[in-house]
PDB file of C-alpha atoms in Angstrom:
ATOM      1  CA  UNK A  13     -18.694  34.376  18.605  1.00  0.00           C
ATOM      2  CA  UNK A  14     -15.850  32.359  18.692  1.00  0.00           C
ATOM      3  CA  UNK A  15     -18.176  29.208  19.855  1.00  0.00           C
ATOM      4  CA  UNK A  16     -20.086  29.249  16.776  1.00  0.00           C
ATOM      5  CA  UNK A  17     -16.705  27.802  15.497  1.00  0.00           C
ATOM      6  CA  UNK A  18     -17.903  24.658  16.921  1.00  0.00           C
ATOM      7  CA  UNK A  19     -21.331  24.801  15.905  1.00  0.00           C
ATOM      8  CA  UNK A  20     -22.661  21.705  13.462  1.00  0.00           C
ATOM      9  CA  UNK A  21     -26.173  23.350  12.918  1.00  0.00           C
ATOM     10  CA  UNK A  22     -27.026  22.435   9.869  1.00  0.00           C
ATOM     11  CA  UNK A  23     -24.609  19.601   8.617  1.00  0.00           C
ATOM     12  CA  UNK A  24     -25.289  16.089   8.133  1.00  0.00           C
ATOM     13  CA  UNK A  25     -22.754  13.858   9.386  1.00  0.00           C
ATOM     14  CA  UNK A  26     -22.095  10.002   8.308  1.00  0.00           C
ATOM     15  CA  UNK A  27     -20.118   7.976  10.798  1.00  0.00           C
ATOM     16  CA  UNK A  28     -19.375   4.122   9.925  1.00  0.00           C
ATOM     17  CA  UNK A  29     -19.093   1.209  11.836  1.00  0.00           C
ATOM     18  CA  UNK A  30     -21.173   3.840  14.815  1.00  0.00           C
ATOM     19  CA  UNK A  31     -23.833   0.768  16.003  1.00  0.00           C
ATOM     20  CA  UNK A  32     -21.355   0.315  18.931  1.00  0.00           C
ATOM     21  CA  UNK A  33     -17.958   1.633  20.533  1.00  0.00           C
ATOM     22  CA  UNK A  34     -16.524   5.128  19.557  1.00  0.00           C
ATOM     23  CA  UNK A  35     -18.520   5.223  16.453  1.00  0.00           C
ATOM     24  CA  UNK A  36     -21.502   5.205  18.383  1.00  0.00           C
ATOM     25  CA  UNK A  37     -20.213   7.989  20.845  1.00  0.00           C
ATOM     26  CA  UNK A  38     -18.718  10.261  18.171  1.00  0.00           C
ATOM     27  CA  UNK A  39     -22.344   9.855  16.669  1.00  0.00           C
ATOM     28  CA  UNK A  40     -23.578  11.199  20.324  1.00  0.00           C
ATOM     29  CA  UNK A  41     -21.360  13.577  20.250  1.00  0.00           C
ATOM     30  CA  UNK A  42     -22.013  15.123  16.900  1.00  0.00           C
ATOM     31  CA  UNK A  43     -25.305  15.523  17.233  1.00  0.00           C
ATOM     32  CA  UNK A  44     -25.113  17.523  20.310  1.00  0.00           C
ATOM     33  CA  UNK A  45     -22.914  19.966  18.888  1.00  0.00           C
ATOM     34  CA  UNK A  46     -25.962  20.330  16.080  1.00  0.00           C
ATOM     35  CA  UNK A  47     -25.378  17.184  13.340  1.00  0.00           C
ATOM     36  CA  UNK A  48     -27.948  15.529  11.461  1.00  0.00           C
ATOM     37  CA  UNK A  49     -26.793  12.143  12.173  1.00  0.00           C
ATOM     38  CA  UNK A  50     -26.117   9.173   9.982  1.00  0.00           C
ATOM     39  CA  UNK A  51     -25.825   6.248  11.319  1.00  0.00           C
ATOM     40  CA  UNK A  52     -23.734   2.816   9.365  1.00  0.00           C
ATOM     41  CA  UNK A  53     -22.899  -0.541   9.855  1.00  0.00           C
ATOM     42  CA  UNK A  54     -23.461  -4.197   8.222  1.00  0.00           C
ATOM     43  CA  UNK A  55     -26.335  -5.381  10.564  1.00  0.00           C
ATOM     44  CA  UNK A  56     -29.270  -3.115  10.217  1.00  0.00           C
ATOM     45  CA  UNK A  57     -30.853  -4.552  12.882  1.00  0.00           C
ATOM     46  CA  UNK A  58     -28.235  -3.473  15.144  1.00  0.00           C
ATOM     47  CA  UNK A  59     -28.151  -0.039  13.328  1.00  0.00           C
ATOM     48  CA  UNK A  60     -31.941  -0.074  14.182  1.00  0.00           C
ATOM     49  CA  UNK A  61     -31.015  -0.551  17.862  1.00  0.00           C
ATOM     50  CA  UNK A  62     -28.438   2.422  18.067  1.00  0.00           C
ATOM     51  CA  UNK A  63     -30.847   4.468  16.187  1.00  0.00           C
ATOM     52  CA  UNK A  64     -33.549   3.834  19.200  1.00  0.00           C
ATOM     53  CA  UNK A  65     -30.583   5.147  21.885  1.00  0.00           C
ATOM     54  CA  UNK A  66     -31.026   8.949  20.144  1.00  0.00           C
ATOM     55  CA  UNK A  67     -34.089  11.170  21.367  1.00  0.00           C
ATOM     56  CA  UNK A  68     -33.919  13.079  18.262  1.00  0.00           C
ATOM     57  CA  UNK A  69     -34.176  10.890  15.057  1.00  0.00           C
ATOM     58  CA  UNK A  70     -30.997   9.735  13.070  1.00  0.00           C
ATOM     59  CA  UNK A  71     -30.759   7.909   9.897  1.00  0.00           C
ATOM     60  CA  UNK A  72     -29.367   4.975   9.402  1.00  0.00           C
ATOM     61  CA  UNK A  73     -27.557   3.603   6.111  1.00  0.00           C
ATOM     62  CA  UNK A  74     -26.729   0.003   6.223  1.00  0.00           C
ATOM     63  CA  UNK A  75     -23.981  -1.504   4.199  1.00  0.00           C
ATOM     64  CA  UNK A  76     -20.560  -3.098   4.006  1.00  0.00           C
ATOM     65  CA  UNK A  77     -17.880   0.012   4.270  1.00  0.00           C
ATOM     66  CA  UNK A  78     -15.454  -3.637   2.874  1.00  0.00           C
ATOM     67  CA  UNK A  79     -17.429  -3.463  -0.382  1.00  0.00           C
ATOM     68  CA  UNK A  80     -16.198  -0.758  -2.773  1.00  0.00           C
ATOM     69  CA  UNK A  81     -19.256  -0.706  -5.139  1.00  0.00           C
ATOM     70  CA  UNK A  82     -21.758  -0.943  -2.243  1.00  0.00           C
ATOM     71  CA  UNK A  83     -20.388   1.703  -0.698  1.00  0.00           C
ATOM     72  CA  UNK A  84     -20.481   4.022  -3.747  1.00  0.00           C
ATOM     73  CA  UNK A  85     -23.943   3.127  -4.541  1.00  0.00           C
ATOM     74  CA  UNK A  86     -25.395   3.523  -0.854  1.00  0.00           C
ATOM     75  CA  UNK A  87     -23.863   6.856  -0.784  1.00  0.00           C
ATOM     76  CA  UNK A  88     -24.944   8.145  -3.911  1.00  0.00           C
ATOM     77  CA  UNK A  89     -28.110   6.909  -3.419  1.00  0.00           C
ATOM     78  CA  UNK A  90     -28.391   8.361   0.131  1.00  0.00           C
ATOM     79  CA  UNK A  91     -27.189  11.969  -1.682  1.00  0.00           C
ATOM     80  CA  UNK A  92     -29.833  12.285  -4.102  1.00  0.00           C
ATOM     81  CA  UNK A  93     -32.759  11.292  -1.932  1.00  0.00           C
ATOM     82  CA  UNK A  94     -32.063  12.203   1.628  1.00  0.00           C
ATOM     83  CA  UNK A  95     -29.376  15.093   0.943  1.00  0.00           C
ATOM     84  CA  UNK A  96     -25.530  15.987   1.121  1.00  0.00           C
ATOM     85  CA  UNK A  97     -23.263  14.404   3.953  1.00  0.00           C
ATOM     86  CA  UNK A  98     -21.136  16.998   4.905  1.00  0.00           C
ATOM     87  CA  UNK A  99     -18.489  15.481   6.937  1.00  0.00           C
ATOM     88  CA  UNK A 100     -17.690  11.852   7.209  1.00  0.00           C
ATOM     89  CA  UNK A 101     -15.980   9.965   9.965  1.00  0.00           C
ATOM     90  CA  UNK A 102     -14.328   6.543   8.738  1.00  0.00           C
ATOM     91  CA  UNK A 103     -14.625   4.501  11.890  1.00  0.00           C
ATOM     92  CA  UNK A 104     -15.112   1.177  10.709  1.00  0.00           C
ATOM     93  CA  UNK A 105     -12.549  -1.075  12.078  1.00  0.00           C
ATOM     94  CA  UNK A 106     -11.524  -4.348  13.562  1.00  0.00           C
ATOM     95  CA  UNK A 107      -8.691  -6.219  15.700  1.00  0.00           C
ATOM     96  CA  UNK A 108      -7.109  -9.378  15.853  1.00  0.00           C
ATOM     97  CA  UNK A 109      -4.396 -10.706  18.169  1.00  0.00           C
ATOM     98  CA  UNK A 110      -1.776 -13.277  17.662  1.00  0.00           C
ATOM     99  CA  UNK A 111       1.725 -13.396  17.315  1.00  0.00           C
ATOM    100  CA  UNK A 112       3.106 -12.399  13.759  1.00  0.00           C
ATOM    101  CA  UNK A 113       4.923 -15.839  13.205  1.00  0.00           C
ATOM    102  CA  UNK A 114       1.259 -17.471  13.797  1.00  0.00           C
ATOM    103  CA  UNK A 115      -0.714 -14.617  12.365  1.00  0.00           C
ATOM    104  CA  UNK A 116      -2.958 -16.132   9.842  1.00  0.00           C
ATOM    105  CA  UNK A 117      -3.507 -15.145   6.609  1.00  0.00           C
ATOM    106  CA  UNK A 118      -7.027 -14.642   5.982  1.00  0.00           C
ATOM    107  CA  UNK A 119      -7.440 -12.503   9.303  1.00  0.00           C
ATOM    108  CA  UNK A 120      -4.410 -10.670   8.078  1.00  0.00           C
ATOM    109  CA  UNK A 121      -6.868  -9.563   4.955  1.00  0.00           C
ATOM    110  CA  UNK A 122      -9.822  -9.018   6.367  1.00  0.00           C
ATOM    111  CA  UNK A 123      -7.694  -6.058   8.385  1.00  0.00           C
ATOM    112  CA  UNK A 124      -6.846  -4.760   5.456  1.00  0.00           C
ATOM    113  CA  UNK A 125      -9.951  -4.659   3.959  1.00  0.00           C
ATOM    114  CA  UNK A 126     -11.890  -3.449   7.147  1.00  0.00           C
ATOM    115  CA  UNK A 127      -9.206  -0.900   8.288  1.00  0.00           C
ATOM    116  CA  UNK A 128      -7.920   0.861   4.998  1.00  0.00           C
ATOM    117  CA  UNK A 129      -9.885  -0.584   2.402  1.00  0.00           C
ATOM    118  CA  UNK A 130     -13.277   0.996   4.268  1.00  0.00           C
ATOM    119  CA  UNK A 131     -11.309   4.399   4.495  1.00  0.00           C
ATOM    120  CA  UNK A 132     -10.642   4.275   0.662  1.00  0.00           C
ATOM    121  CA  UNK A 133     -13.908   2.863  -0.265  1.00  0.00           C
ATOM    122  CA  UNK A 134     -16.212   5.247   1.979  1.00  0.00           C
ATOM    123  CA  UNK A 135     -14.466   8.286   1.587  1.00  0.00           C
ATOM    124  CA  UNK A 136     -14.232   8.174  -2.078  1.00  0.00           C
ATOM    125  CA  UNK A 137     -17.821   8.155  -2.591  1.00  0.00           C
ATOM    126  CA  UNK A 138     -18.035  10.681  -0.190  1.00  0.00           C
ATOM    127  CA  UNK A 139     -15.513  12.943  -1.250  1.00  0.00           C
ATOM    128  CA  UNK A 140     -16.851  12.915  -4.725  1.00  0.00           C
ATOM    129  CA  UNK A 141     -19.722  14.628  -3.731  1.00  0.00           C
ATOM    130  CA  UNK A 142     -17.726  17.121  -1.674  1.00  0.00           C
ATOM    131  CA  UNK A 143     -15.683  18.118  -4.290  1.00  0.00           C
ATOM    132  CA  UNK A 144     -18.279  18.871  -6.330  1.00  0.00           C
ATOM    133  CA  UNK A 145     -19.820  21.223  -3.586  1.00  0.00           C
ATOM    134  CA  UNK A 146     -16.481  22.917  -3.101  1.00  0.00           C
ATOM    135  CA  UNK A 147     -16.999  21.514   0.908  1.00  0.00           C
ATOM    136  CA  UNK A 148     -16.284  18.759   3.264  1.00  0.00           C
ATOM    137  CA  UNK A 149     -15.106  17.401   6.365  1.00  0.00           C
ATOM    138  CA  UNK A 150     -13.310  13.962   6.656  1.00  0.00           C
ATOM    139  CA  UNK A 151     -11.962  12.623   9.764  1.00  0.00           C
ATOM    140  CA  UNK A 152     -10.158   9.225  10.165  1.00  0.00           C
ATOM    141  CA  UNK A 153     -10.101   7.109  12.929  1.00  0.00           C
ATOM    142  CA  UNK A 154      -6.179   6.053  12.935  1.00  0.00           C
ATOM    143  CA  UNK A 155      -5.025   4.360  16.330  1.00  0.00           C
ATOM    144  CA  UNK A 156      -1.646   5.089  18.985  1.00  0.00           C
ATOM    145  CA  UNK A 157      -0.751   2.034  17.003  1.00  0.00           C
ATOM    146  CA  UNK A 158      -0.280   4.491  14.095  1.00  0.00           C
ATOM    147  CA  UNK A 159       2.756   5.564  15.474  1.00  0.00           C
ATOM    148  CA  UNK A 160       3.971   2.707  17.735  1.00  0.00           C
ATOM    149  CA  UNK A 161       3.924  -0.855  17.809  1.00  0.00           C
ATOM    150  CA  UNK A 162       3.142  -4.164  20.930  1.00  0.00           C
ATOM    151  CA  UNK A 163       3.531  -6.973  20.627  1.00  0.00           C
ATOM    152  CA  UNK A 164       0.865  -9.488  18.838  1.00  0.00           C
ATOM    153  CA  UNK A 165      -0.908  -6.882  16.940  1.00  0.00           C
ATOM    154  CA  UNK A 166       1.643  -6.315  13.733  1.00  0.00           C
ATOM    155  CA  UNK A 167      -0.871  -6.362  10.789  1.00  0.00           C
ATOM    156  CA  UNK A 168      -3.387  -4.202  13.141  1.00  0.00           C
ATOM    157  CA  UNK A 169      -0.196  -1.499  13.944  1.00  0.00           C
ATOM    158  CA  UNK A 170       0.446  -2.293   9.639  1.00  0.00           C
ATOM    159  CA  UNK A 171      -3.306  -0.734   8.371  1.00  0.00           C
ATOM    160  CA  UNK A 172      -3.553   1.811  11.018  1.00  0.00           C
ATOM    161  CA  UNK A 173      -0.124   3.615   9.908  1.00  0.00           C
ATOM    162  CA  UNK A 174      -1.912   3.167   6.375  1.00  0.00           C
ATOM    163  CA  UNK A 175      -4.695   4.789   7.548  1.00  0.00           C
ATOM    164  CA  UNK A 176      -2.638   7.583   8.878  1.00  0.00           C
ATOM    165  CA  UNK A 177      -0.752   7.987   5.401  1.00  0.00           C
ATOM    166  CA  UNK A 178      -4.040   7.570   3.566  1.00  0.00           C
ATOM    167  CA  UNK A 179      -5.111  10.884   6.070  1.00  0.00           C
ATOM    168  CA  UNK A 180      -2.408  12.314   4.180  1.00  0.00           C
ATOM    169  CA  UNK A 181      -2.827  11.668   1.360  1.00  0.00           C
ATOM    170  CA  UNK A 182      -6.670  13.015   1.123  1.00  0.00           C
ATOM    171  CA  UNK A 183      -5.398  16.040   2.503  1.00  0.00           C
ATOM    172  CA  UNK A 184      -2.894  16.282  -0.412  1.00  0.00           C
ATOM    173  CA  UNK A 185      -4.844  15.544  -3.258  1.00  0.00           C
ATOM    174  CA  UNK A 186      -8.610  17.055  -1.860  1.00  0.00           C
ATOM    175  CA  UNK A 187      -7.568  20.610   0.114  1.00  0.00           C
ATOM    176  CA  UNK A 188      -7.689  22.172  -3.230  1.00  0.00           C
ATOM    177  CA  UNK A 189     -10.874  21.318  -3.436  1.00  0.00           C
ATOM    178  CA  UNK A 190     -12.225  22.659  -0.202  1.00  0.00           C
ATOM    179  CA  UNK A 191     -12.502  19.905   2.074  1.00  0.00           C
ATOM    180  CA  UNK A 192     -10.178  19.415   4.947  1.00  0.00           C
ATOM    181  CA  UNK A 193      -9.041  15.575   5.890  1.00  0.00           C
ATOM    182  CA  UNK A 194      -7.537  15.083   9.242  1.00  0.00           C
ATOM    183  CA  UNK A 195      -7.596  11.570  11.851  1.00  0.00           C
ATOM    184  CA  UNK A 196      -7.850  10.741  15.583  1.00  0.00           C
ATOM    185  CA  UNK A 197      -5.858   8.854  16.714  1.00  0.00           C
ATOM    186  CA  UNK A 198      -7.136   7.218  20.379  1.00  0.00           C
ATOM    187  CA  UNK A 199      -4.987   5.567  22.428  1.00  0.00           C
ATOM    188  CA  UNK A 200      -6.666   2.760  25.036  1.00  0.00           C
ATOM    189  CA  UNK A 201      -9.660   3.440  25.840  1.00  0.00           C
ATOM    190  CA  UNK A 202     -12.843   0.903  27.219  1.00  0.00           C
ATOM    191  CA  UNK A 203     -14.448  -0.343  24.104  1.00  0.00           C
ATOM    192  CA  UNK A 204     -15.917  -3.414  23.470  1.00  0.00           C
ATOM    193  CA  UNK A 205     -13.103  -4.039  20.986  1.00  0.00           C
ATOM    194  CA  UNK A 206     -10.764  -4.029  23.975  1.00  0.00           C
ATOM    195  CA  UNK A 207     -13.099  -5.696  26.159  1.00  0.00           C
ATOM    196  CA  UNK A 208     -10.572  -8.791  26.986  1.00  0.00           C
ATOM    197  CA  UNK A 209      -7.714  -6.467  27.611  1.00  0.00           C
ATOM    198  CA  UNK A 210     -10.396  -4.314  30.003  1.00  0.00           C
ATOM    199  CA  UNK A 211     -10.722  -7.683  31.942  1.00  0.00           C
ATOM    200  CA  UNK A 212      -7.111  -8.352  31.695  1.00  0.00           C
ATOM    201  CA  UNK A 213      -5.905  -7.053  35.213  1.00  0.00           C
ATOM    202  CA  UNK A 214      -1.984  -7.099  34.366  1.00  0.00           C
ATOM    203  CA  UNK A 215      -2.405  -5.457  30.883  1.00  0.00           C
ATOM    204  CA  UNK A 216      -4.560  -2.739  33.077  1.00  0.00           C
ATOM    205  CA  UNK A 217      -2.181  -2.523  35.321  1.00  0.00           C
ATOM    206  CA  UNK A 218       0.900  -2.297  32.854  1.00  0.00           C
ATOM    207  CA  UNK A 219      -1.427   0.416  30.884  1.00  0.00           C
ATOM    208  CA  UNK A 220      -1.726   2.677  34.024  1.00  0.00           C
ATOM    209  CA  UNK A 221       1.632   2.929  34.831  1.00  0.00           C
ATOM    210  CA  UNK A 222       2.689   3.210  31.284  1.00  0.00           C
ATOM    211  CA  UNK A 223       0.024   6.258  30.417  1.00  0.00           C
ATOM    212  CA  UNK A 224       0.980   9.354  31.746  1.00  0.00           C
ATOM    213  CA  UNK A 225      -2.915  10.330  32.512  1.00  0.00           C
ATOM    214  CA  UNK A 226      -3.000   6.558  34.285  1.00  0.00           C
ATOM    215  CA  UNK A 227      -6.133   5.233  33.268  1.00  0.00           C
ATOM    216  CA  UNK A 228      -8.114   3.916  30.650  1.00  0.00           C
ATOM    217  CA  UNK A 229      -9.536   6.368  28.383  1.00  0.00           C
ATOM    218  CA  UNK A 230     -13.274   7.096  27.841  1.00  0.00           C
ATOM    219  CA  UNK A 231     -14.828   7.173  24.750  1.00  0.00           C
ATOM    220  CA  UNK A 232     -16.658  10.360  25.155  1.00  0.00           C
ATOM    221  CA  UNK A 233     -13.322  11.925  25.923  1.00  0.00           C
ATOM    222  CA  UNK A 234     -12.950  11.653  21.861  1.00  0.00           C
ATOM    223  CA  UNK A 235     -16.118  13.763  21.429  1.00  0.00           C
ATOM    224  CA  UNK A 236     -14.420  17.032  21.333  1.00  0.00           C
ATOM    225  CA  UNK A 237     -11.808  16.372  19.032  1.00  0.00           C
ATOM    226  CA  UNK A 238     -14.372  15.076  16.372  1.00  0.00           C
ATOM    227  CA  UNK A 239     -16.509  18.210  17.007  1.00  0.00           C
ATOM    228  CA  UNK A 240     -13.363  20.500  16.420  1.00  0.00           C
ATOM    229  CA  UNK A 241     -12.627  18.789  13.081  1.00  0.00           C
ATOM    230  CA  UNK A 242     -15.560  18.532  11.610  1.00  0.00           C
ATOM    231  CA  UNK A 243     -16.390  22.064  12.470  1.00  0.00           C
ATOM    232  CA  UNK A 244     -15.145  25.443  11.109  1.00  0.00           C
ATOM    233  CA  UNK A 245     -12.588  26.015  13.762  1.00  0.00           C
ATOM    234  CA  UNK A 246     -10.466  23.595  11.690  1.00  0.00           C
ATOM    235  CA  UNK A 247     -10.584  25.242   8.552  1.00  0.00           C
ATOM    236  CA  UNK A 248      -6.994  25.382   7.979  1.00  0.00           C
ATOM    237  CA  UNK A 249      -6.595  22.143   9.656  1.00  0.00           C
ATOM    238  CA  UNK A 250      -5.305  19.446   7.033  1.00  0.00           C
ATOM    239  CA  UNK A 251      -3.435  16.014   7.041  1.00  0.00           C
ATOM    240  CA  UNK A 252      -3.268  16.321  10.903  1.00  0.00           C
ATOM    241  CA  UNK A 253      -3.153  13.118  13.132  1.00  0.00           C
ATOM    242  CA  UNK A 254      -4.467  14.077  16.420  1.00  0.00           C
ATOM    243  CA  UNK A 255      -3.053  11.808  19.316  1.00  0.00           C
ATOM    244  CA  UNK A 256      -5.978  11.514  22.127  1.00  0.00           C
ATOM    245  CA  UNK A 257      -3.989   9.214  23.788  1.00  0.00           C
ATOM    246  CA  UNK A 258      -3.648  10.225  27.935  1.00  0.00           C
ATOM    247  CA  UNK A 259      -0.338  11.232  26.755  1.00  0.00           C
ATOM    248  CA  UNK A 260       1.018   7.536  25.728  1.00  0.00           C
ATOM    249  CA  UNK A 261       2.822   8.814  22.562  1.00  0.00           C
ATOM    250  CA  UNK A 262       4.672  11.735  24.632  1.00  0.00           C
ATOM    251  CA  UNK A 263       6.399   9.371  27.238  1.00  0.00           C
ATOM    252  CA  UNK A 264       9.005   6.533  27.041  1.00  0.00           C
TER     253      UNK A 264
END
């Protein structure tokens, strides 16, 4: 009984920026535990390549999660001819590294707009259509950096504490509605958006002896905290950040 809690039988489930990375392994995940999968990103023929990685068929919805109005209209247009999305993970992200004194100011926006502006623009549509089913699951992908800060990655540690109060913030306005907004939060783990610090053998080593667990995290190791939140064993579950982080945020 209490494993049907975690069953996804039955839902459709929308991931962005899942062509690659976590997305891509949350998308894995998901439809394991019983999703319908839907697949996004920019480049469908990349989308078209993830898509070929799943023995049972996914869809995939190709657009810019930047784009406020293409967002809305690929969602709404996905809802009324394919059918409902039922839970929505906001994964669509980027990283850029230079000091803050040098930082420049264009990368500085494009953070923005592909960290929190994605969150805001995708789950909006979404939640529209959730609300008006009285249902919905929406989980953000914040960072360790929404809670602490290194070196070289200010604006980056800036939108993912957004993205953490924007968690918040759905939670606040959209519970009374039915839906139930919560965020991961992974600490390092081997992604190709940390591929240079992967190769980076005194980073690796610093990150070791600085995580409790002492290693890099694996991206599959996110799986079951995405399953529990978009599943009915979080139905009381709201505005929750949940660290999966080797224990980095527990230890000075």
């Amino acid at each position: 009984m209490s494993l049907r809690l975690f069953d996804l039988s039955g839902k459709r489930a929308l991931i962005t920026g899942s062509s690659q990375g976590i997305g891509l392994a949350l998308a894995h995940g998901l439809q394991a535990a019983g999703a319908h999968i839907v697949l996004n990103g920019r480049d469908a023929g990349k989308l078209s390549a993830a898509a070929a990685q799943f023995e049972t068929p996914v869809d995939h919805l190709a657009f810019d999660a930047t784009d406020h109005q293409a967002a809305r209209v690929a969602v709404d247009r996905f809802e009324a001819d394919v059918g409902p999305i039922d839970i929505l993970v906001n994964n669509a992200g980027m990283q850029y590294r230079t000091p803050l004194e040098e930082f420049p100011a264009d990368a500085f926006e494009r953070l923005l707009r592909t960290n929190v502006s994605s969150v805001f623009n995708v789950g909006q549509a979404v939640a529209r259509h959730m609300i008006a089913r009285g249902a919905g699951k929406i989980i953000n992908i914040a960072s360790v950096q929404t809670a602490l800060a290194r070196p070289g990655i200010a604006p980056y540690t800036a939108t993912k504490g957004a993205v953490g109060n924007l968690t918040k913030g759905m939670a606040t306005d959209w519970a009374k509605y039915g839906l139930q907004c919560n965020a991961i939060a992974p600490g390092y783990f081997d992604t190709p958006l940390n591929a240079a610090l992967v190769a980076d053998e005194t980073f690796s080593t610093w990150l070791e002896k600085r995580t409790p667990a002492g290693r890099w995290g694996k991206v599959e190791e996110l799986v079951g905290a995405c399953i529990f939140l978009a599943s009915g064993a979080s139905s009381f579950v709201n505005g929750h950040i949940l660290y999966v982080d080797g224990g980095i945020t527990a230890s000075l």
